[in-house]
Tab-separated table of C-alpha atoms in Angstrom:
chain	number	residue	atom	x	y	z
A	1	MET	CA	-69.015	119.322	47.314
A	2	PRO	CA	-71.486	116.947	48.903
A	3	SER	CA	-74.059	117.261	45.971
A	4	ARG	CA	-71.446	116.194	43.446
A	5	SER	CA	-70.171	113.224	45.395
A	6	HIS	CA	-73.860	112.382	45.858
A	7	ASP	CA	-74.422	112.387	42.075
A	8	VAL	CA	-71.322	110.248	41.552
A	9	GLU	CA	-72.550	107.669	44.205
A	10	GLN	CA	-76.024	107.490	42.401
A	11	VAL	CA	-74.396	106.822	39.164
A	12	GLN	CA	-72.392	104.128	40.624
A	13	VAL	CA	-75.324	102.477	42.015
A	14	GLN	CA	-77.403	102.830	38.567
A	15	VAL	CA	-74.512	101.070	36.952
A	16	LEU	CA	-74.793	98.128	39.492
A	17	ILE	CA	-78.509	98.001	38.857
A	18	ASP	CA	-78.071	98.018	34.995
A	19	ALA	CA	-75.794	95.129	35.494
A	20	VAL	CA	-78.474	93.087	37.386
A	21	GLN	CA	-81.046	93.749	34.728
A	22	ALA	CA	-78.644	92.861	32.065
A	23	ALA	CA	-77.408	89.534	33.531
A	24	GLN	CA	-78.005	86.516	31.182
A	25	THR	CA	-77.249	83.516	33.300
A	26	ALA	CA	-78.237	82.553	36.962
A	27	ASP	CA	-74.396	82.967	38.018
A	28	ASP	CA	-74.042	86.266	36.416
A	29	LEU	CA	-77.329	87.465	38.169
A	30	THR	CA	-76.130	86.202	41.504
A	31	GLU	CA	-72.695	87.950	41.148
A	32	ALA	CA	-74.451	91.211	39.907
A	33	VAL	CA	-76.960	91.128	42.969
A	34	GLU	CA	-74.027	90.676	45.409
A	35	ASP	CA	-72.119	93.714	44.010
A	36	LEU	CA	-75.401	95.691	44.126
A	37	CYS	CA	-75.749	94.581	47.687
A	38	ALA	CA	-72.315	95.592	48.835
A	39	CYS	CA	-73.303	99.370	48.290
A	40	ALA	CA	-76.397	98.795	50.892
A	41	HIS	CA	-77.760	101.956	48.910
A	42	PRO	CA	-81.656	102.750	49.163
A	43	MET	CA	-81.739	103.216	45.539
A	44	ALA	CA	-81.089	99.235	45.163
A	45	ILE	CA	-84.368	98.508	47.113
A	46	PRO	CA	-86.752	98.152	43.931
A	47	CYS	CA	-84.206	96.131	42.147
A	48	LEU	CA	-83.510	93.850	44.950
A	49	ILE	CA	-87.366	93.228	45.547
A	50	GLN	CA	-87.539	92.323	41.867
A	51	VAL	CA	-84.888	89.645	42.218
A	52	LEU	CA	-87.016	87.973	44.960
A	53	GLY	CA	-89.475	86.900	42.219
A	54	PHE	CA	-86.811	85.471	39.896
A	55	ASN	CA	-86.873	81.735	41.064
A	56	ASN	CA	-83.033	81.979	41.288
A	57	PRO	CA	-82.293	80.821	44.846
A	58	GLY	CA	-78.598	82.183	44.836
A	59	ALA	CA	-79.456	85.621	43.606
A	60	ALA	CA	-82.572	85.802	46.125
A	61	VAL	CA	-80.386	84.938	49.007
A	62	ALA	CA	-78.021	87.652	48.062
A	63	ALA	CA	-80.989	90.172	47.594
A	64	VAL	CA	-82.292	89.126	51.054
A	65	ASP	CA	-79.124	89.917	52.524
A	66	GLY	CA	-78.871	93.130	50.666
A	67	LEU	CA	-82.298	94.176	51.987
A	68	VAL	CA	-81.438	93.305	55.519
A	69	ALA	CA	-78.172	95.260	55.309
A	70	ILE	CA	-80.442	98.355	54.182
A	71	GLY	CA	-82.708	97.778	56.943
A	72	SER	CA	-85.715	99.746	57.932
A	73	PRO	CA	-85.791	102.091	54.887
A	74	ALA	CA	-86.483	98.881	52.793
A	75	VAL	CA	-89.452	97.903	54.860
A	76	PRO	CA	-92.384	99.948	53.243
A	77	ALA	CA	-91.248	98.941	49.815
A	78	ILE	CA	-91.101	95.276	50.919
A	79	LEU	CA	-94.543	95.473	52.324
A	80	SER	CA	-96.196	97.100	49.348
A	81	ASN	CA	-94.589	94.498	46.900
A	82	VAL	CA	-95.559	91.050	48.402
A	83	ASP	CA	-96.406	88.819	45.667
A	84	ASP	CA	-99.612	87.074	46.412
A	85	TYR	CA	-99.210	84.494	43.658
A	86	ASN	CA	-95.651	83.273	44.067
A	87	TYR	CA	-95.035	81.621	47.356
A	88	GLY	CA	-91.391	81.215	46.553
A	89	ALA	CA	-91.235	85.162	46.173
A	90	ARG	CA	-93.378	85.601	49.308
A	91	ALA	CA	-90.993	83.446	51.364
A	92	TRP	CA	-88.142	85.568	50.380
A	93	SER	CA	-89.988	89.048	51.384
A	94	VAL	CA	-91.216	87.327	54.743
A	95	ARG	CA	-87.212	86.443	55.131
A	96	ALA	CA	-86.074	89.889	54.629
A	97	LEU	CA	-88.663	91.239	56.894
A	98	ALA	CA	-87.766	88.642	59.485
A	99	GLY	CA	-83.947	89.632	59.032
A	100	ILE	CA	-84.719	93.220	59.543
A	101	GLY	CA	-86.970	92.952	62.550
A	102	ASP	CA	-88.774	96.085	62.166
A	103	LEU	CA	-92.158	96.187	63.662
A	104	ARG	CA	-94.020	97.433	60.804
A	105	GLY	CA	-93.406	94.027	59.393
A	106	LEU	CA	-95.027	92.185	62.285
A	107	PRO	CA	-98.654	92.209	60.905
A	108	LEU	CA	-97.508	90.544	57.744
A	109	LEU	CA	-95.371	88.040	59.779
A	110	GLU	CA	-98.470	87.283	61.788
A	111	ARG	CA	-100.535	86.656	58.890
A	112	ALA	CA	-98.039	84.644	57.098
A	113	LEU	CA	-97.482	82.496	60.098
A	114	ALA	CA	-101.158	81.626	60.708
A	115	GLN	CA	-102.504	81.318	57.132
A	116	ASP	CA	-99.904	80.974	54.383
A	117	ILE	CA	-99.943	77.839	52.333
A	118	GLY	CA	-96.237	77.749	51.781
A	119	PRO	CA	-94.237	76.126	54.612
A	120	SER	CA	-91.397	78.026	53.577
A	121	VAL	CA	-93.219	81.319	54.311
A	122	ARG	CA	-94.515	79.876	57.770
A	123	ARG	CA	-91.068	79.047	58.566
A	124	ALA	CA	-89.600	82.501	57.951
A	125	ALA	CA	-92.308	84.152	59.651
A	126	ALA	CA	-91.819	81.923	63.045
A	127	ARG	CA	-88.036	82.630	62.980
A	128	GLY	CA	-88.808	86.498	62.355
A	129	MET	CA	-90.853	86.584	65.453
A	130	GLY	CA	-87.808	85.800	67.453
A	131	GLY	CA	-85.822	88.709	65.770
A	132	LEU	CA	-87.890	91.411	66.295
A	133	GLN	CA	-86.235	94.732	67.279
A	134	PRO	CA	-88.603	96.859	69.411
A	135	HIS	CA	-86.469	99.711	69.722
A	136	GLY	CA	-87.229	102.225	72.269
A	137	PHE	CA	-89.895	100.111	73.921
A	138	THR	CA	-90.531	100.492	77.671
A	139	VAL	CA	-90.544	97.088	79.849
A	140	LEU	CA	-94.492	97.251	79.757
A	141	GLN	CA	-94.402	97.641	75.839
A	142	ARG	CA	-92.054	94.654	75.619
A	143	GLN	CA	-94.322	92.611	77.853
A	144	GLU	CA	-97.448	93.608	75.830
A	145	LEU	CA	-95.582	92.549	72.502
A	146	ALA	CA	-94.720	89.155	74.155
A	147	GLU	CA	-98.125	88.503	75.224
A	148	ARG	CA	-99.299	89.022	71.704
A	149	ILE	CA	-96.517	86.874	69.974
A	150	LEU	CA	-96.320	83.975	72.526
A	151	PRO	CA	-99.781	82.457	71.710
A	152	GLN	CA	-99.183	82.685	68.008
A	153	LEU	CA	-95.950	80.666	68.366
A	154	LYS	CA	-97.607	78.239	70.709
A	155	ALA	CA	-100.197	77.597	67.938
A	156	SER	CA	-97.412	77.095	65.211
A	157	CYS	CA	-95.890	74.211	67.712
A	158	GLN	CA	-98.856	72.323	66.164
A	159	ASP	CA	-97.954	73.090	62.461
A	160	GLU	CA	-98.174	70.140	60.233
A	161	GLU	CA	-94.776	70.820	58.574
A	162	TRP	CA	-91.673	69.845	60.791
A	163	ILE	CA	-89.649	72.702	59.360
A	164	VAL	CA	-92.171	75.187	60.775
A	165	ARG	CA	-92.279	73.551	64.230
A	166	TYR	CA	-88.296	73.717	64.149
A	167	ALA	CA	-88.445	77.531	63.082
A	168	THR	CA	-91.120	78.014	65.977
A	169	ALA	CA	-88.237	76.494	68.410
A	170	VAL	CA	-85.816	79.015	66.970
A	171	GLY	CA	-88.456	81.905	67.265
A	172	LEU	CA	-89.283	81.041	70.907
A	173	GLU	CA	-85.644	81.038	71.894
A	174	GLY	CA	-85.157	84.360	69.859
A	175	MET	CA	-88.208	86.088	71.882
A	176	LYS	CA	-85.793	86.326	75.075
A	177	ARG	CA	-83.501	88.945	73.384
A	178	TRP	CA	-86.128	91.420	72.705
A	179	TRP	CA	-88.624	90.467	75.598
A	180	GLN	CA	-85.839	90.530	78.184
A	181	PRO	CA	-88.195	88.464	80.607
A	182	SER	CA	-87.824	87.996	84.334
A	183	ALA	CA	-87.108	84.468	85.489
A	184	ALA	CA	-90.849	83.500	85.984
A	185	GLN	CA	-91.683	85.063	82.522
A	186	GLN	CA	-88.655	83.021	80.992
A	187	GLU	CA	-90.461	79.898	82.094
A	188	GLN	CA	-93.341	80.559	79.831
A	189	LEU	CA	-90.918	80.343	76.862
A	190	VAL	CA	-89.469	77.042	78.312
A	191	GLU	CA	-92.882	75.653	78.761
A	192	ALA	CA	-94.008	76.421	75.107
A	193	LEU	CA	-90.851	74.667	74.063
A	194	GLN	CA	-91.514	71.429	76.164
A	195	PRO	CA	-94.135	69.695	73.606
A	196	LEU	CA	-91.327	70.309	70.907
A	197	ALA	CA	-88.708	68.647	73.047
A	198	ASP	CA	-90.557	65.722	73.837
A	199	PRO	CA	-90.678	62.535	71.596
A	200	HIS	CA	-94.089	61.576	72.768
A	201	GLY	CA	-95.560	64.503	71.151
A	202	GLU	CA	-93.004	65.417	68.541
A	203	PRO	CA	-92.191	62.900	65.745
A	204	VAL	CA	-89.208	64.756	64.222
A	205	PRO	CA	-85.756	63.938	66.051
A	206	VAL	CA	-84.248	67.280	64.885
A	207	VAL	CA	-86.974	69.217	66.292
A	208	TRP	CA	-86.442	67.760	69.748
A	209	LEU	CA	-82.825	68.615	69.470
A	210	ARG	CA	-83.364	72.255	68.446
A	211	ALA	CA	-86.079	72.834	71.165
A	212	ARG	CA	-83.914	71.050	73.890
A	213	LEU	CA	-81.021	73.548	72.734
A	214	ALA	CA	-83.222	76.333	73.113
A	215	ILE	CA	-84.295	75.176	76.485
A	216	THR	CA	-80.636	74.865	77.489
A	217	ARG	CA	-79.779	78.192	76.390
A	218	LEU	CA	-82.623	80.033	78.069
A	219	ARG	CA	-81.771	78.390	81.365
A	220	ALA	CA	-78.055	78.671	81.126
A	221	SER	CA	-78.185	82.503	80.803
A	222	THR	CA	-79.195	84.936	83.760
A	223	PRO	CA	-82.760	86.341	83.276
A	224	ALA	CA	-83.048	89.926	83.581
A	225	ALA	CA	-83.624	91.331	87.064
A	226	CYS	CA	-87.085	91.939	88.289
A	227	PRO	CA	-88.719	94.464	85.808
B	1	MET	CA	-113.996	60.391	35.964
B	2	SER	CA	-113.789	61.507	39.678
B	3	GLN	CA	-111.561	64.222	40.713
B	4	GLY	CA	-109.888	64.942	43.917
B	5	THR	CA	-108.582	62.896	46.702
B	6	PRO	CA	-110.605	60.709	49.442
B	7	LEU	CA	-111.932	62.552	52.442
B	8	ASN	CA	-111.224	59.713	54.965
B	9	GLU	CA	-109.847	56.204	55.499
B	10	ALA	CA	-113.394	54.620	54.930
B	11	GLN	CA	-113.936	56.494	51.850
B	12	ALA	CA	-110.465	55.597	50.539
B	13	LEU	CA	-111.031	51.943	51.315
B	14	ASP	CA	-114.396	52.145	49.458
B	15	TRP	CA	-112.522	53.862	46.548
B	16	LEU	CA	-109.988	50.967	46.355
B	17	ARG	CA	-112.688	48.297	46.639
B	18	GLN	CA	-114.667	49.392	43.539
B	19	GLN	CA	-113.619	48.355	40.356
B	20	GLU	CA	-115.561	51.040	38.007
B	21	ASP	CA	-113.456	54.117	38.347
B	22	LEU	CA	-109.776	53.702	38.053
B	23	GLY	CA	-109.181	57.230	38.897
B	24	GLN	CA	-110.860	56.772	42.444
B	25	ARG	CA	-108.685	53.541	42.763
B	26	TYR	CA	-105.451	55.556	41.814
B	27	TYR	CA	-105.966	58.126	44.402
B	28	ALA	CA	-107.278	55.900	47.084
B	29	ALA	CA	-104.027	53.809	46.851
B	30	TRP	CA	-101.902	56.903	47.070
B	31	TRP	CA	-103.949	58.436	50.051
B	32	LEU	CA	-103.622	55.135	52.138
B	33	GLY	CA	-99.912	55.098	51.845
B	34	ARG	CA	-99.542	58.737	52.317
B	35	MET	CA	-101.809	58.607	55.655
B	36	ARG	CA	-100.061	55.718	56.896
B	37	SER	CA	-103.388	53.879	57.155
B	38	SER	CA	-103.377	50.956	59.634
B	39	HIS	CA	-106.772	49.617	58.779
B	40	GLY	CA	-106.798	45.635	58.513
B	41	ASP	CA	-108.141	45.995	54.988
B	42	THR	CA	-105.681	48.352	53.458
B	43	VAL	CA	-102.640	46.029	53.036
B	44	PRO	CA	-104.668	43.221	51.374
B	45	LEU	CA	-106.460	45.621	49.174
B	46	LEU	CA	-103.188	47.302	47.799
B	47	ILE	CA	-101.665	43.975	47.234
B	48	GLN	CA	-104.625	42.832	45.114
B	49	SER	CA	-104.174	46.209	43.312
B	50	LEU	CA	-100.641	45.259	42.459
B	51	SER	CA	-101.759	42.892	39.969
B	52	GLU	CA	-104.061	45.495	38.016
B	53	ARG	CA	-102.684	46.190	34.491
B	54	GLY	CA	-103.566	48.763	31.944
B	55	SER	CA	-104.438	52.317	31.976
B	56	GLY	CA	-107.994	52.755	31.493
B	57	LEU	CA	-107.832	56.366	32.692
B	58	ALA	CA	-109.515	59.124	30.688
B	59	PRO	CA	-106.715	61.201	28.841
B	60	THR	CA	-108.309	64.210	30.779
B	61	SER	CA	-107.243	62.595	34.105
B	62	GLY	CA	-103.967	64.090	33.941
B	63	ILE	CA	-102.342	60.699	34.805
B	64	ASP	CA	-100.282	59.500	31.967
B	65	GLU	CA	-98.384	56.601	33.433
B	66	PRO	CA	-98.951	53.038	32.402
B	67	ASN	CA	-100.578	50.726	35.323
B	68	PRO	CA	-101.115	53.664	37.404
B	69	VAL	CA	-103.085	51.738	40.192
B	70	ALA	CA	-100.398	49.069	40.425
B	71	ARG	CA	-97.499	51.550	40.664
B	72	ASN	CA	-99.382	53.768	43.332
B	73	ALA	CA	-100.176	50.420	45.254
B	74	ALA	CA	-96.518	49.395	45.173
B	75	ARG	CA	-95.529	52.995	46.389
B	76	ALA	CA	-98.093	52.961	49.239
B	77	LEU	CA	-96.980	49.489	50.366
B	78	GLY	CA	-93.420	50.681	51.041
B	79	LYS	CA	-94.849	53.273	53.495
B	80	LEU	CA	-96.974	50.656	55.426
B	81	ALA	CA	-94.107	48.667	57.087
B	82	ASP	CA	-96.158	45.325	56.755
B	83	PRO	CA	-94.010	42.250	55.836
B	84	GLN	CA	-97.077	40.709	54.067
B	85	ALA	CA	-96.127	43.072	51.127
B	86	ILE	CA	-92.735	41.687	50.687
B	87	ALA	CA	-93.689	38.646	48.563
B	88	PRO	CA	-96.096	40.561	46.194
B	89	LEU	CA	-93.606	43.424	45.816
B	90	LEU	CA	-90.791	40.751	44.899
B	91	GLU	CA	-93.055	39.444	42.071
B	92	ALA	CA	-93.667	43.073	40.970
B	93	LEU	CA	-89.776	43.665	40.772
B	94	GLU	CA	-90.155	41.060	37.836
B	95	SER	CA	-92.767	42.913	36.013
B	96	SER	CA	-92.204	43.959	32.348
B	97	ASP	CA	-93.324	47.484	33.416
B	98	ASP	CA	-89.983	49.204	34.393
B	99	GLY	CA	-92.027	51.865	36.431
B	100	LEU	CA	-93.571	49.044	38.331
B	101	ARG	CA	-90.138	47.484	39.008
B	102	GLU	CA	-88.911	50.937	39.949
B	103	ALA	CA	-91.763	51.633	42.603
B	104	ALA	CA	-91.236	47.976	43.819
B	105	ALA	CA	-87.631	48.292	44.431
B	106	ARG	CA	-87.865	51.612	46.326
B	107	SER	CA	-90.655	50.131	48.686
B	108	LEU	CA	-88.632	47.020	49.303
B	109	GLY	CA	-85.716	49.212	50.074
B	110	GLN	CA	-87.961	51.330	52.649
B	111	LEU	CA	-89.257	47.807	54.009
B	112	GLY	CA	-85.654	46.693	54.418
B	113	ALA	CA	-86.440	43.460	52.729
B	114	PRO	CA	-83.025	41.775	52.106
B	115	GLN	CA	-84.857	39.202	49.736
B	116	ALA	CA	-84.908	42.075	47.044
B	117	ARG	CA	-81.017	42.246	47.081
B	118	GLY	CA	-80.473	39.280	44.803
B	119	PRO	CA	-83.091	40.037	42.105
B	120	ILE	CA	-81.810	43.655	41.984
B	121	LEU	CA	-78.261	42.709	41.760
B	122	ARG	CA	-79.187	40.258	38.949
B	123	ARG	CA	-80.961	42.965	36.892
B	124	LEU	CA	-78.128	45.470	37.170
B	125	ALA	CA	-75.397	42.787	36.616
B	126	SER	CA	-75.296	43.669	32.969
B	127	GLY	CA	-73.823	47.069	33.780
B	128	PRO	CA	-74.258	50.621	32.572
B	129	GLY	CA	-73.942	49.656	29.102
B	130	VAL	CA	-77.051	47.368	29.071
B	131	ALA	CA	-79.132	47.647	32.066
B	132	GLY	CA	-77.968	51.352	32.318
B	133	ALA	CA	-78.361	52.006	28.559
B	134	PRO	CA	-81.122	54.476	27.296
B	135	ARG	CA	-84.275	53.118	26.516
B	136	PRO	CA	-84.919	54.074	22.811
B	137	GLY	CA	-87.673	56.795	22.494
B	138	THR	CA	-87.807	57.661	26.095
B	139	SER	CA	-85.772	59.586	28.696
B	140	ARG	CA	-85.689	56.506	30.821
B	141	LEU	CA	-82.965	53.684	31.095
B	142	MET	CA	-83.468	49.974	30.320
B	143	GLU	CA	-83.556	49.452	34.192
B	144	PRO	CA	-84.711	51.832	36.822
B	145	CYS	CA	-81.121	51.982	37.790
B	146	GLU	CA	-81.558	55.016	40.216
B	147	ALA	CA	-84.058	53.187	42.375
B	148	PHE	CA	-82.443	49.840	42.276
B	149	LEU	CA	-79.120	51.523	43.401
B	150	GLU	CA	-80.718	53.371	46.247
B	151	ALA	CA	-82.553	50.201	47.376
B	152	LEU	CA	-79.197	48.434	47.636
B	153	GLY	CA	-77.869	51.117	49.995
B	154	ALA	CA	-81.081	51.199	52.006
B	155	LEU	CA	-80.911	47.415	52.471
B	156	GLY	CA	-77.369	47.341	53.976
B	157	TRP	CA	-75.446	44.178	54.620
B	158	GLU	CA	-77.729	42.207	56.477
B	159	GLU	CA	-79.389	38.967	54.770
B	160	GLU	CA	-82.574	37.573	55.728
B	161	ASP	CA	-81.085	35.165	58.291
B	162	GLY	CA	-79.270	37.869	60.175
B	163	SER	CA	-75.865	36.940	58.451
B	164	THR	CA	-73.713	39.353	56.405
B	165	THR	CA	-73.893	39.315	52.670
B	166	ASP	CA	-71.001	38.724	50.567
B	167	HIS	CA	-69.362	42.186	50.057
B	168	LYS	CA	-67.897	41.541	46.870
B	169	PRO	CA	-70.682	41.290	44.407
B	170	LEU	CA	-72.520	44.108	46.007
B	171	LEU	CA	-69.752	46.535	45.790
B	172	ALA	CA	-68.678	45.188	42.267
B	173	THR	CA	-72.109	45.994	40.912
B	174	LEU	CA	-72.506	49.537	42.570
B	175	GLY	CA	-68.975	50.368	41.557
B	176	ALA	CA	-69.943	49.644	38.018
B	177	TYR	CA	-72.179	52.595	37.882
B	178	VAL	CA	-70.164	55.334	39.538
B	179	ASN	CA	-68.968	56.448	35.804
B	180	HIS	CA	-72.391	56.312	34.405
B	181	GLU	CA	-72.974	59.204	31.997
B	182	ARG	CA	-75.904	60.412	33.726
B	183	PRO	CA	-75.142	62.294	37.040
B	184	LEU	CA	-78.454	61.195	38.629
B	185	ILE	CA	-77.143	57.536	38.463
B	186	ARG	CA	-73.617	58.603	39.743
B	187	SER	CA	-75.372	60.182	42.745
B	188	ALA	CA	-77.361	57.165	43.555
B	189	ALA	CA	-74.234	54.832	43.354
B	190	TYR	CA	-72.175	57.312	45.458
B	191	ARG	CA	-75.020	57.495	47.900
B	192	SER	CA	-75.389	53.574	48.698
B	193	LEU	CA	-71.598	53.092	48.630
B	194	LEU	CA	-71.341	55.806	51.189
B	195	GLN	CA	-74.037	54.112	53.187
B	196	LEU	CA	-72.640	50.810	52.999
B	197	THR	CA	-68.865	51.619	53.169
B	198	GLN	CA	-68.804	54.870	55.306
B	199	GLU	CA	-65.701	55.567	52.972
B	200	ASP	CA	-65.159	59.448	52.686
B	201	CYS	CA	-64.445	59.221	49.104
B	202	TRP	CA	-67.966	58.630	48.322
B	203	GLY	CA	-68.960	61.526	50.233
B	204	ASP	CA	-66.441	63.652	48.478
B	205	GLN	CA	-68.000	62.673	45.084
B	206	LEU	CA	-71.449	63.672	46.334
B	207	VAL	CA	-70.192	67.111	47.433
B	208	ALA	CA	-68.747	67.695	44.103
B	209	LEU	CA	-72.114	67.128	42.473
B	210	LEU	CA	-73.585	70.025	44.688
B	211	HIS	CA	-71.383	72.193	42.153
B	212	HIS	CA	-72.897	70.565	39.050
B	213	ASP	CA	-74.326	73.078	36.491
B	214	GLU	CA	-77.938	71.434	36.526
B	215	LEU	CA	-80.013	72.471	39.521
B	216	GLN	CA	-81.789	68.892	39.336
B	217	VAL	CA	-78.489	67.549	39.769
B	218	ARG	CA	-77.607	69.618	42.741
B	219	ARG	CA	-81.128	68.736	44.399
B	220	ALA	CA	-80.535	65.284	44.050
B	221	ALA	CA	-77.032	65.289	45.536
B	222	LEU	CA	-78.518	67.247	48.549
B	223	LEU	CA	-81.216	64.687	49.150
B	224	ASP	CA	-78.543	61.886	48.533
B	225	LEU	CA	-76.163	63.517	51.327
B	226	GLY	CA	-79.107	63.993	53.650
B	227	VAL	CA	-79.935	60.199	53.378
B	228	THR	CA	-76.328	59.098	54.101
B	229	GLY	CA	-75.987	61.349	57.168
B	230	TRP	CA	-72.365	62.218	56.106
B	231	ARG	CA	-71.613	65.196	58.379
B	232	PRO	CA	-68.473	66.574	56.706
B	233	ALA	CA	-70.654	67.876	53.829
B	234	ALA	CA	-72.554	70.360	56.005
B	235	PRO	CA	-70.404	73.546	54.987
B	236	ALA	CA	-70.930	72.621	51.168
B	237	ILE	CA	-74.747	71.953	51.674
B	238	ALA	CA	-75.352	75.395	53.295
B	239	GLN	CA	-73.303	76.991	50.319
B	240	THR	CA	-75.185	75.175	47.422
B	241	LEU	CA	-77.185	77.239	45.055
B	242	ALA	CA	-80.522	75.521	45.574
B	243	GLU	CA	-83.715	76.251	47.410
B	244	ASN	CA	-83.182	76.441	51.166
B	245	SER	CA	-86.141	74.060	51.780
B	246	LEU	CA	-83.980	71.267	50.208
B	247	LYS	CA	-80.956	72.343	52.083
B	248	LEU	CA	-82.636	72.113	55.371
B	249	ILE	CA	-83.927	68.454	54.535
B	250	ALA	CA	-80.236	67.486	53.851
B	251	LEU	CA	-78.990	69.090	57.173
B	252	ARG	CA	-81.724	67.403	59.170
B	253	GLY	CA	-80.489	64.286	57.584
B	254	LEU	CA	-76.925	64.902	58.653
B	255	VAL	CA	-78.295	65.207	62.304
B	256	GLU	CA	-80.535	62.209	62.057
B	257	HIS	CA	-78.782	59.694	59.906
B	258	SER	CA	-75.224	59.894	60.915
B	259	PRO	CA	-73.775	56.927	62.510
B	260	LEU	CA	-72.519	59.622	65.075
B	261	ARG	CA	-75.837	60.429	66.509
B	262	ASN	CA	-75.884	59.590	70.159
B	263	GLN	CA	-79.716	58.320	70.643
B	264	ALA	CA	-79.086	58.274	74.402
B	265	SER	CA	-78.242	61.851	74.757
B	266	TRP	CA	-80.964	64.239	75.708
B	267	SER	CA	-79.231	67.240	74.210
B	268	PRO	CA	-77.267	67.684	70.938
B	269	SER	CA	-73.614	66.993	70.961
B	270	PRO	CA	-71.466	70.045	70.016
B	271	GLU	CA	-71.052	68.855	66.359
B	272	GLU	CA	-75.041	68.662	66.323
B	273	VAL	CA	-75.245	72.270	67.698
B	274	GLU	CA	-73.300	73.394	64.864
B	275	LEU	CA	-75.521	71.555	62.273
B	276	LEU	CA	-78.463	73.220	64.025
B	277	ALA	CA	-76.742	76.692	63.704
B	278	ALA	CA	-76.435	76.134	59.922
B	279	MET	CA	-80.073	75.146	59.753
B	280	ASP	CA	-81.065	78.362	61.795
B	281	ASN	CA	-79.372	80.489	59.189
B	282	LEU	CA	-81.434	78.871	56.304
B	283	LEU	CA	-84.776	79.558	57.912
């Protein structure tokens, strides 16, 4: 009886949601959120989104993981609940979208990278651009997407915060996975990474090291055959 | 009372030169340090400001610390790496204002001024029961112990003439504070002992503080571990219940400040690749 087991499942998820709402301490909340995430049920989405705004890093990490596990079904709700007044919460929303990689989240990632006042928001957006999942895209569509994203990540190589530049190196490396560039196209990624890898232009050693790691990895793997 | 911060270096210097508006002087001193001003007038003006006493700021200014201009000047001088500042900061270390002593100690640590070691050790010598006792009516201690302990770690072993300082008094003084009742003071003592001795036991103590009940203590331990560059802490840092931003700063410290860091190598070592992977996961 599928409907009956469906009901039972709904009741079980509701119990877990109630436990999140009832949690009294930070640790209890984190545990309750982890339990709720384990079921990866769409019913949990509003509750998990609420947790992003609680200023409880442990619980927020768990809620982001939970939303990423639910994946695409969570995207519309995340997009319609972005908190304009709380950049901590906004960073977690962008992180969840970045982890899911759904293209419906891209306009928000783009706006966040270019304009958000919170460095934690910009860094999540930069990383997210490397984690896009353009399912079903043709070679041409992937190429168009890369042409749209690459200038934005080149611009964020100039961000005043080191962690955003670090995340930009991660994003540029990640672009290879969904772009599947030819050898010549791949050199555009290496070229974009060069300023971050160079101590004359980039003051922060950990950023050089991350950019150099990205360059090494890009060059070590065989690029896709000619598209 | 003016609001806001200076727009550029010329304005900041004008604000610091004038005497009427203390709010402007306060923000100018902060700005010149933050922007690493290299103008020839900056350091002399900041040194002059170190001797300014009294509040004189309107209650509405939002600045409620005593001697705000002198304290900000002391903080700025720590960022400007000019040895001219050492002698006046050593004088500030003897001020009756403990907040000014605190700012001066931090800056002398940043400037790597070994001349500060002796005066700091003397002020800490009475131990946690006296120098480290609560100052009645405030949340502060009799001496700014946290800043003093951290400065000792930053200064290392070297004396002004290049010789090595006597290990015993330095380690004995730091050791006296490892059981202080306040976890932030213990954290500062562990941090400096780890920097000076590279003994793992102090790193283990800092890692234990990453599990402390209070977020403020976990944050301090994260930043202290970052300063030491003690790489065995990486997994515990990644798991700490605190903001990712602070964990990223700590992990950056493990990459950049570790004695294992090979400056000559273009690419990261295998161990550094693992640290970078931990950072990637926190973005």
